mmCIF file of C-alpha atoms in Angstrom:
data_model
loop_
_atom_site.group_PDB
_atom_site.id
_atom_site.type_symbol
_atom_site.label_atom_id
_atom_site.label_comp_id
_atom_site.label_asym_id
_atom_site.label_seq_id
_atom_site.Cartn_x
_atom_site.Cartn_y
_atom_site.Cartn_z
ATOM 1 C CA MET A 1 -18.188 3.526 8.998
ATOM 2 C CA TYR A 2 -15.433 5.076 6.883
ATOM 3 C CA PRO A 3 -12.338 6.252 8.784
ATOM 4 C CA ASN A 4 -11.958 10.041 9.060
ATOM 5 C CA LYS A 5 -10.284 11.355 5.878
ATOM 6 C CA ASP A 6 -8.202 13.920 7.775
ATOM 7 C CA ILE A 7 -6.646 11.137 9.861
ATOM 8 C CA LEU A 8 -5.969 9.049 6.761
ATOM 9 C CA MET A 9 -4.585 12.009 4.819
ATOM 10 C CA LEU A 10 -2.073 12.865 7.542
ATOM 11 C CA SER A 11 -1.005 9.247 7.988
ATOM 12 C CA ALA A 12 -0.796 8.687 4.218
ATOM 13 C CA GLY A 13 1.399 11.746 3.771
ATOM 14 C CA PHE A 14 3.712 10.693 6.592
ATOM 15 C CA PHE A 15 3.968 7.133 5.292
ATOM 16 C CA ALA A 16 4.642 8.252 1.717
ATOM 17 C CA ILE A 17 7.497 10.521 2.813
ATOM 18 C CA SER A 18 9.037 8.008 5.212
ATOM 19 C CA VAL A 19 8.876 4.878 3.042
ATOM 20 C CA ASN A 20 9.253 6.183 -0.514
ATOM 21 C CA PRO A 21 13.001 5.296 -0.471
ATOM 22 C CA CYS A 22 12.010 1.659 0.055
ATOM 23 C CA TYR A 23 9.553 1.897 -2.841
ATOM 24 C CA ILE A 24 12.206 3.095 -5.262
ATOM 25 C CA LEU A 25 14.688 0.423 -4.109
ATOM 26 C CA GLN A 26 12.046 -2.228 -4.666
ATOM 27 C CA VAL A 27 11.176 -1.074 -8.191
ATOM 28 C CA ARG A 28 14.778 -0.524 -9.315
ATOM 29 C CA LEU A 29 15.788 -4.023 -8.166
ATOM 30 C CA GLN A 30 12.704 -5.679 -9.662
ATOM 31 C CA VAL A 31 13.076 -4.309 -13.173
ATOM 32 C CA GLN A 32 16.851 -4.005 -13.687
ATOM 33 C CA ASN A 33 18.334 -5.848 -16.645
ATOM 34 C CA VAL A 34 20.025 -9.042 -15.462
ATOM 35 C CA GLU A 35 22.482 -8.870 -18.383
ATOM 36 C CA LYS A 36 23.654 -5.384 -17.332
ATOM 37 C CA PRO A 37 22.717 -5.083 -13.645
ATOM 38 C CA LEU A 38 23.184 -1.677 -12.059
ATOM 39 C CA TYR A 39 22.800 -2.853 -8.473
ATOM 40 C CA ARG A 40 24.187 -5.811 -6.541
ATOM 41 C CA GLY A 41 21.581 -5.678 -3.786
ATOM 42 C CA THR A 42 19.432 -3.463 -1.580
ATOM 43 C CA LEU A 43 22.272 -1.643 0.180
ATOM 44 C CA HIS A 44 24.253 -1.110 -3.036
ATOM 45 C CA CYS A 45 21.116 0.225 -4.734
ATOM 46 C CA PHE A 46 20.559 2.678 -1.871
ATOM 47 C CA GLN A 47 24.179 3.877 -1.954
ATOM 48 C CA SER A 48 24.208 4.190 -5.743
ATOM 49 C CA ILE A 49 21.054 6.313 -5.884
ATOM 50 C CA ILE A 50 22.389 8.742 -3.279
ATOM 51 C CA LYS A 51 25.806 8.927 -4.974
ATOM 52 C CA GLN A 52 24.537 9.249 -8.544
ATOM 53 C CA GLU A 53 21.207 11.051 -8.109
ATOM 54 C CA SER A 54 21.547 12.716 -4.645
ATOM 55 C CA ALA A 55 19.237 12.069 -1.691
ATOM 56 C CA PHE A 56 16.360 13.572 -3.676
ATOM 57 C CA GLY A 57 16.608 10.589 -5.997
ATOM 58 C CA LEU A 58 15.094 8.465 -3.254
ATOM 59 C CA TYR A 59 11.906 10.523 -3.481
ATOM 60 C CA LYS A 60 11.217 10.218 -7.188
ATOM 61 C CA GLY A 61 7.571 9.366 -7.801
ATOM 62 C CA ILE A 62 6.439 10.462 -4.334
ATOM 63 C CA GLY A 63 3.625 12.557 -5.805
ATOM 64 C CA SER A 64 1.695 9.495 -6.943
ATOM 65 C CA PRO A 65 1.330 7.786 -3.516
ATOM 66 C CA MET A 66 0.738 11.178 -1.878
ATOM 67 C CA MET A 67 -2.254 11.669 -4.180
ATOM 68 C CA GLY A 68 -3.642 8.148 -4.020
ATOM 69 C CA LEU A 69 -2.913 6.613 -0.609
ATOM 70 C CA THR A 70 -5.581 8.605 1.240
ATOM 71 C CA PHE A 71 -8.333 7.462 -1.114
ATOM 72 C CA ILE A 72 -7.029 3.903 -1.209
ATOM 73 C CA ASN A 73 -6.942 3.594 2.597
ATOM 74 C CA ALA A 74 -10.426 5.096 2.960
ATOM 75 C CA LEU A 75 -11.774 2.820 0.228
ATOM 76 C CA VAL A 76 -10.092 -0.351 1.529
ATOM 77 C CA PHE A 77 -11.180 0.001 5.162
ATOM 78 C CA GLY A 78 -14.646 1.224 4.182
ATOM 79 C CA VAL A 79 -15.320 -1.630 1.753
ATOM 80 C CA GLN A 80 -13.892 -4.222 4.134
ATOM 81 C CA GLY A 81 -16.060 -3.047 7.035
ATOM 82 C CA ASN A 82 -19.236 -2.842 4.967
ATOM 83 C CA THR A 83 -18.592 -6.266 3.406
ATOM 84 C CA ILE A 84 -18.169 -7.846 6.853
ATOM 85 C CA ARG A 85 -21.507 -6.356 7.915
ATOM 86 C CA ALA A 86 -23.153 -7.580 4.702
ATOM 87 C CA LEU A 87 -21.826 -11.116 5.234
ATOM 88 C CA GLY A 88 -23.403 -11.124 8.700
ATOM 89 C CA LYS A 89 -20.802 -13.026 10.725
ATOM 90 C CA ASP A 90 -17.295 -12.002 11.732
ATOM 91 C CA THR A 91 -15.512 -15.254 10.895
ATOM 92 C CA PRO A 92 -11.982 -15.861 9.547
ATOM 93 C CA LEU A 93 -13.415 -16.839 6.146
ATOM 94 C CA ASN A 94 -15.527 -13.694 5.984
ATOM 95 C CA GLN A 95 -12.515 -11.593 6.986
ATOM 96 C CA PHE A 96 -10.611 -13.065 4.051
ATOM 97 C CA LEU A 97 -13.529 -12.512 1.652
ATOM 98 C CA ALA A 98 -14.084 -8.942 2.852
ATOM 99 C CA GLY A 99 -10.397 -8.146 2.526
ATOM 100 C CA SER A 100 -10.281 -9.667 -0.951
ATOM 101 C CA ALA A 101 -13.274 -7.578 -2.023
ATOM 102 C CA ALA A 102 -11.581 -4.430 -0.737
ATOM 103 C CA GLY A 103 -8.347 -5.328 -2.512
ATOM 104 C CA ALA A 104 -10.114 -5.972 -5.808
ATOM 105 C CA ILE A 105 -12.069 -2.696 -5.777
ATOM 106 C CA GLN A 106 -9.115 -0.461 -4.944
ATOM 107 C CA CYS A 107 -7.220 -1.710 -8.016
ATOM 108 C CA VAL A 108 -9.038 0.986 -9.999
ATOM 109 C CA ILE A 109 -7.004 3.619 -8.137
ATOM 110 C CA CYS A 110 -3.946 1.532 -7.268
ATOM 111 C CA CYS A 111 -2.987 0.461 -10.795
ATOM 112 C CA PRO A 112 -2.682 3.936 -12.412
ATOM 113 C CA MET A 113 -1.063 5.273 -9.237
ATOM 114 C CA GLU A 114 1.635 2.598 -9.278
ATOM 115 C CA LEU A 115 2.128 2.975 -13.024
ATOM 116 C CA ALA A 116 2.946 6.666 -12.577
ATOM 117 C CA LYS A 117 5.121 5.898 -9.541
ATOM 118 C CA THR A 118 7.091 3.254 -11.427
ATOM 119 C CA ARG A 119 7.665 5.454 -14.484
ATOM 120 C CA MET A 120 8.764 8.400 -12.326
ATOM 121 C CA GLN A 121 11.115 6.258 -10.248
ATOM 122 C CA LEU A 122 12.855 4.888 -13.331
ATOM 123 C CA GLN A 123 13.233 8.306 -14.943
ATOM 124 C CA GLY A 124 16.839 9.497 -14.965
ATOM 125 C CA THR A 125 18.312 6.342 -13.443
ATOM 126 C CA GLY A 126 21.945 7.021 -12.551
ATOM 127 C CA GLU A 127 21.812 10.692 -13.573
ATOM 128 C CA TYR A 128 22.547 13.474 -11.053
ATOM 129 C CA LYS A 129 20.866 15.990 -13.348
ATOM 130 C CA LEU A 130 18.309 14.690 -15.792
ATOM 131 C CA LYS A 131 19.437 15.087 -19.390
ATOM 132 C CA SER A 132 15.931 14.530 -20.695
ATOM 133 C CA LYS A 133 12.835 14.737 -18.539
ATOM 134 C CA ASN A 134 9.882 12.880 -20.031
ATOM 135 C CA TYR A 135 7.526 13.590 -17.139
ATOM 136 C CA LYS A 136 7.324 16.666 -14.907
ATOM 137 C CA ASN A 137 5.350 14.890 -12.177
ATOM 138 C CA SER A 138 3.010 11.947 -11.603
ATOM 139 C CA LEU A 139 -0.050 13.706 -13.029
ATOM 140 C CA ASP A 140 1.860 14.782 -16.114
ATOM 141 C CA CYS A 141 3.040 11.196 -16.486
ATOM 142 C CA LEU A 142 -0.520 9.829 -16.519
ATOM 143 C CA ILE A 143 -1.716 12.529 -18.919
ATOM 144 C CA LYS A 144 1.063 11.779 -21.417
ATOM 145 C CA ILE A 145 0.497 8.026 -21.176
ATOM 146 C CA TYR A 146 -3.231 8.560 -21.767
ATOM 147 C CA ARG A 147 -2.626 10.777 -24.805
ATOM 148 C CA LYS A 148 -0.257 8.231 -26.305
ATOM 149 C CA GLU A 149 -1.904 4.930 -25.342
ATOM 150 C CA GLY A 150 -5.418 5.778 -24.154
ATOM 151 C CA LEU A 151 -7.184 4.045 -21.261
ATOM 152 C CA ARG A 152 -5.353 0.821 -22.040
ATOM 153 C CA GLY A 153 -2.052 2.544 -21.336
ATOM 154 C CA ILE A 154 -3.303 4.053 -18.060
ATOM 155 C CA ASN A 155 -4.389 0.609 -16.918
ATOM 156 C CA ARG A 156 -1.212 -1.197 -17.937
ATOM 157 C CA GLY A 157 -0.651 -3.997 -15.444
ATOM 158 C CA MET A 158 -4.271 -4.011 -14.232
ATOM 159 C CA ALA A 159 -4.644 -7.798 -14.516
ATOM 160 C CA SER A 160 -1.468 -8.468 -12.538
ATOM 161 C CA THR A 161 -2.440 -5.790 -10.005
ATOM 162 C CA PHE A 162 -5.799 -7.521 -9.546
ATOM 163 C CA MET A 163 -4.068 -10.897 -9.145
ATOM 164 C CA ARG A 164 -1.798 -9.392 -6.482
ATOM 165 C CA GLU A 165 -4.229 -7.228 -4.529
ATOM 166 C CA THR A 166 -7.241 -9.555 -4.263
ATOM 167 C CA PRO A 167 -5.648 -12.437 -2.322
ATOM 168 C CA SER A 168 -3.052 -10.270 -0.557
ATOM 169 C CA PHE A 169 -5.677 -8.060 1.072
ATOM 170 C CA GLY A 170 -7.594 -11.181 2.038
ATOM 171 C CA PHE A 171 -4.540 -12.444 3.924
ATOM 172 C CA TYR A 172 -3.926 -8.898 5.186
ATOM 173 C CA PHE A 173 -7.217 -8.624 7.089
ATOM 174 C CA LEU A 174 -7.364 -12.320 7.993
ATOM 175 C CA THR A 175 -3.910 -12.182 9.630
ATOM 176 C CA TYR A 176 -4.763 -8.989 11.503
ATOM 177 C CA ASP A 177 -8.046 -10.443 12.774
ATOM 178 C CA CYS A 178 -6.412 -13.683 13.940
ATOM 179 C CA LEU A 179 -3.500 -11.910 15.652
ATOM 180 C CA THR A 180 -5.657 -9.338 17.454
ATOM 181 C CA ARG A 181 -7.886 -12.132 18.753
ATOM 182 C CA TYR A 182 -4.890 -14.209 19.822
ATOM 183 C CA LEU A 183 -3.189 -11.231 21.510
ATOM 184 C CA GLY A 184 -6.417 -10.190 23.217
ATOM 185 C CA CYS A 185 -6.558 -6.625 21.898
ATOM 186 C CA GLU A 186 -9.225 -4.938 24.035
ATOM 187 C CA ALA A 187 -9.795 -1.207 24.544
ATOM 188 C CA GLU A 188 -9.109 -1.524 28.285
ATOM 189 C CA ASP A 189 -5.763 -3.290 27.757
ATOM 190 C CA SER A 190 -2.818 -1.106 28.821
ATOM 191 C CA TYR A 191 -0.691 -2.764 26.119
ATOM 192 C CA ILE A 192 -3.238 -2.247 23.352
ATOM 193 C CA ILE A 193 -0.991 -0.022 21.191
ATOM 194 C CA PRO A 194 2.062 -2.373 21.090
ATOM 195 C CA LYS A 195 -0.260 -5.293 20.337
ATOM 196 C CA LEU A 196 -1.971 -3.438 17.489
ATOM 197 C CA LEU A 197 1.403 -2.404 16.070
ATOM 198 C CA LEU A 198 2.656 -6.001 16.161
ATOM 199 C CA ALA A 199 -0.527 -7.364 14.579
ATOM 200 C CA GLY A 200 -0.548 -4.698 11.862
ATOM 201 C CA GLY A 201 3.133 -5.114 11.035
ATOM 202 C CA MET A 202 2.914 -8.890 10.758
ATOM 203 C CA SER A 203 -0.238 -8.560 8.635
ATOM 204 C CA GLY A 204 1.697 -6.411 6.181
ATOM 205 C CA ILE A 205 4.529 -8.933 5.969
ATOM 206 C CA VAL A 206 2.179 -11.886 5.411
ATOM 207 C CA SER A 207 0.246 -9.903 2.818
ATOM 208 C CA TRP A 208 3.367 -9.118 0.776
ATOM 209 C CA LEU A 209 4.835 -12.601 1.062
ATOM 210 C CA SER A 210 1.591 -14.167 -0.167
ATOM 211 C CA THR A 211 1.737 -12.559 -3.624
ATOM 212 C CA TYR A 212 5.190 -11.012 -3.996
ATOM 213 C CA PRO A 213 6.134 -12.886 -7.208
ATOM 214 C CA VAL A 214 3.067 -11.341 -8.869
ATOM 215 C CA ASP A 215 4.281 -7.890 -7.795
ATOM 216 C CA VAL A 216 7.589 -8.469 -9.584
ATOM 217 C CA ILE A 217 5.708 -9.302 -12.786
ATOM 218 C CA LYS A 218 3.437 -6.275 -12.336
ATOM 219 C CA SER A 219 6.412 -3.937 -11.959
ATOM 220 C CA ARG A 220 8.120 -5.356 -15.037
ATOM 221 C CA LEU A 221 4.998 -4.981 -17.143
ATOM 222 C CA GLN A 222 4.462 -1.378 -16.031
ATOM 223 C CA ALA A 223 8.110 -0.526 -16.673
ATOM 224 C CA ASP A 224 8.159 -2.259 -20.044
ATOM 225 C CA GLY A 225 8.802 0.106 -22.924
ATOM 226 C CA VAL A 226 10.346 2.881 -20.810
ATOM 227 C CA GLY A 227 13.579 2.729 -22.797
ATOM 228 C CA GLY A 228 11.710 2.442 -26.077
ATOM 229 C CA VAL A 229 11.989 -1.368 -26.213
ATOM 230 C CA VAL A 230 8.944 -3.542 -25.486
ATOM 231 C CA ARG A 231 10.074 -6.901 -24.115
ATOM 232 C CA TYR A 232 6.892 -8.591 -22.911
ATOM 233 C CA GLN A 233 3.639 -9.491 -24.661
ATOM 234 C CA GLY A 234 1.688 -10.167 -21.487
ATOM 235 C CA ILE A 235 1.759 -11.764 -18.030
ATOM 236 C CA LEU A 236 2.659 -15.298 -19.112
ATOM 237 C CA ASP A 237 5.295 -14.065 -21.534
ATOM 238 C CA CYS A 238 6.835 -11.942 -18.776
ATOM 239 C CA VAL A 239 6.861 -14.898 -16.368
ATOM 240 C CA ARG A 240 8.432 -17.189 -18.955
ATOM 241 C CA LYS A 241 11.144 -14.766 -20.089
ATOM 242 C CA SER A 242 11.984 -13.651 -16.554
ATOM 243 C CA TYR A 243 12.292 -17.239 -15.331
ATOM 244 C CA HIS A 244 14.413 -18.358 -18.286
ATOM 245 C CA ALA A 245 16.766 -15.408 -17.856
ATOM 246 C CA GLU A 246 17.168 -15.415 -14.069
ATOM 247 C CA GLY A 247 15.563 -18.531 -12.591
ATOM 248 C CA LEU A 248 13.322 -18.593 -9.530
ATOM 249 C CA ARG A 249 15.398 -15.908 -7.850
ATOM 250 C CA VAL A 250 13.815 -13.292 -10.088
ATOM 251 C CA PHE A 251 10.514 -13.600 -8.202
ATOM 252 C CA THR A 252 12.116 -12.385 -4.960
ATOM 253 C CA ARG A 253 13.958 -9.363 -6.352
ATOM 254 C CA GLY A 254 13.498 -6.350 -4.072
ATOM 255 C CA LEU A 255 11.893 -8.422 -1.318
ATOM 256 C CA THR A 256 14.251 -7.156 1.410
ATOM 257 C CA SER A 257 13.356 -3.484 0.921
ATOM 258 C CA THR A 258 9.684 -4.418 0.629
ATOM 259 C CA LEU A 259 9.623 -6.202 3.988
ATOM 260 C CA LEU A 260 11.620 -3.401 5.630
ATOM 261 C CA ARG A 261 8.848 -1.055 4.545
ATOM 262 C CA ALA A 262 5.923 -3.410 5.117
ATOM 263 C CA PHE A 263 6.182 -3.814 8.889
ATOM 264 C CA PRO A 264 6.321 -0.159 10.063
ATOM 265 C CA VAL A 265 3.866 1.129 7.446
ATOM 266 C CA ASN A 266 1.159 -1.429 8.134
ATOM 267 C CA ALA A 267 1.773 -1.401 11.874
ATOM 268 C CA ALA A 268 1.100 2.339 11.953
ATOM 269 C CA THR A 269 -1.816 2.119 9.489
ATOM 270 C CA PHE A 270 -3.754 -0.550 11.372
ATOM 271 C CA ALA A 271 -3.007 0.951 14.791
ATOM 272 C CA THR A 272 -4.134 4.426 13.663
ATOM 273 C CA VAL A 273 -7.365 3.234 12.083
ATOM 274 C CA THR A 274 -8.230 0.795 14.891
ATOM 275 C CA VAL A 275 -7.625 3.302 17.698
ATOM 276 C CA PHE A 276 -9.629 5.952 15.829
ATOM 277 C CA LEU A 277 -12.574 3.603 15.297
ATOM 278 C CA MET A 278 -12.455 2.492 18.946
ATOM 279 C CA TYR A 279 -12.543 6.128 20.024
ATOM 280 C CA MET A 280 -15.461 6.946 17.709
ATOM 281 C CA ARG A 281 -17.450 3.942 18.915
ATOM 282 C CA SER A 282 -16.892 4.884 22.555
ATOM 283 C CA GLU A 283 -18.062 8.423 21.752
ATOM 284 C CA ASP A 284 -21.172 7.074 20.008
ATOM 285 C CA ASN A 285 -21.979 4.852 22.984
ATOM 286 C CA GLN A 286 -21.617 7.771 25.407
ATOM 287 C CA ILE A 287 -23.910 9.938 23.294
ATOM 288 C CA LYS A 288 -26.546 7.190 23.286
ATOM 289 C CA ASP A 289 -26.218 6.748 27.076
ATOM 290 C CA ASN A 290 -26.576 10.482 27.644
ATOM 291 C CA GLN A 291 -29.652 10.587 25.421
ATOM 292 C CA ILE A 292 -31.241 7.752 27.385
ATOM 293 C CA ARG A 293 -30.483 9.507 30.686
ATOM 294 C CA GLY A 294 -31.959 12.710 29.294
ATOM 295 C CA ASP A 295 -35.171 10.923 28.262
ATOM 296 C CA LEU A 296 -35.518 9.272 31.681
ATOM 297 C CA SER A 297 -34.903 12.478 33.632
ATOM 298 C CA GLY A 298 -37.815 14.239 31.919
ATOM 299 C CA CYS A 299 -38.224 17.784 30.740
ATOM 300 C CA GLU A 300 -36.943 19.345 33.989
ATOM 301 C CA ALA A 301 -33.474 17.960 33.482
ATOM 302 C CA GLY A 302 -30.927 20.003 31.601
ATOM 303 C CA PRO A 303 -29.060 18.797 28.502
ATOM 304 C CA ALA A 304 -26.851 15.747 28.974
ATOM 305 C CA ILE A 305 -23.149 16.573 29.302
ATOM 306 C CA GLN A 306 -20.940 14.453 27.075
ATOM 307 C CA GLN A 307 -17.784 13.241 28.792
ATOM 308 C CA PRO A 308 -14.661 12.522 26.764
ATOM 309 C CA SER A 309 -13.818 8.905 26.145
ATOM 310 C CA SER A 310 -11.260 7.448 28.511
ATOM 311 C CA PHE A 311 -9.561 5.623 25.589
#
């Protein structure tokens, strides 16, 4: 069963608006030049963007996640659920495999979406009014990249995105499954919502921590060439040059803003989807019960009246 697209669209829009500032902090810190750093840390980055680019600067690139998050969420939860059913048993290993499958498949949408988001977020860095605007919006960004570089340009960073998303989504669903079992998340539990929020938030944190260094490399590859200078020849070259220039610390750049975003976003995502699916299943069960009662009561009985779910 795929989650209702209206529910996912509303939640995706809300999440994109509320957490986009954390996205731009993450990207700016990940790709800044260590020889001429613009920001000293997360807070300084936040203050600098507001001072130099106004509060609207925090929402650069918001069009890309607004367009893609709905489809990504629907695809991820749909693929994960169908893979679990195909594997036959709901075990921790199968949860990891199903999550990994979902993460791998959604890269097709995720990679171009994040490429456009990264390019838009780096456009006009430190400028209150853009002197030169290369891209009007996220769609225009992808169109211009395609015209200049073809499909290869649109899929820049695909390999690193795949390396990040596949294991991270495995840990994402595995952590959520283990925590909900441990916390005893049942539909009748009066504390079901706080438990789902805690499990979802922690799942997001574990997911990001598991592959965050790969995300740094992915961001640097997708941002490479923005200023007209190409610095990296591939994933290994990016890893080598980044490490030699900044040491191991480079692989945690932007981690603070990422974790600040990860908990609330994934807490709300998992809680929304889980509660919705619980509600739909309870509705389906009531419809089946009413149909059985109608069959047993014979032709003289009127149509079964469906009662709303108590959940």
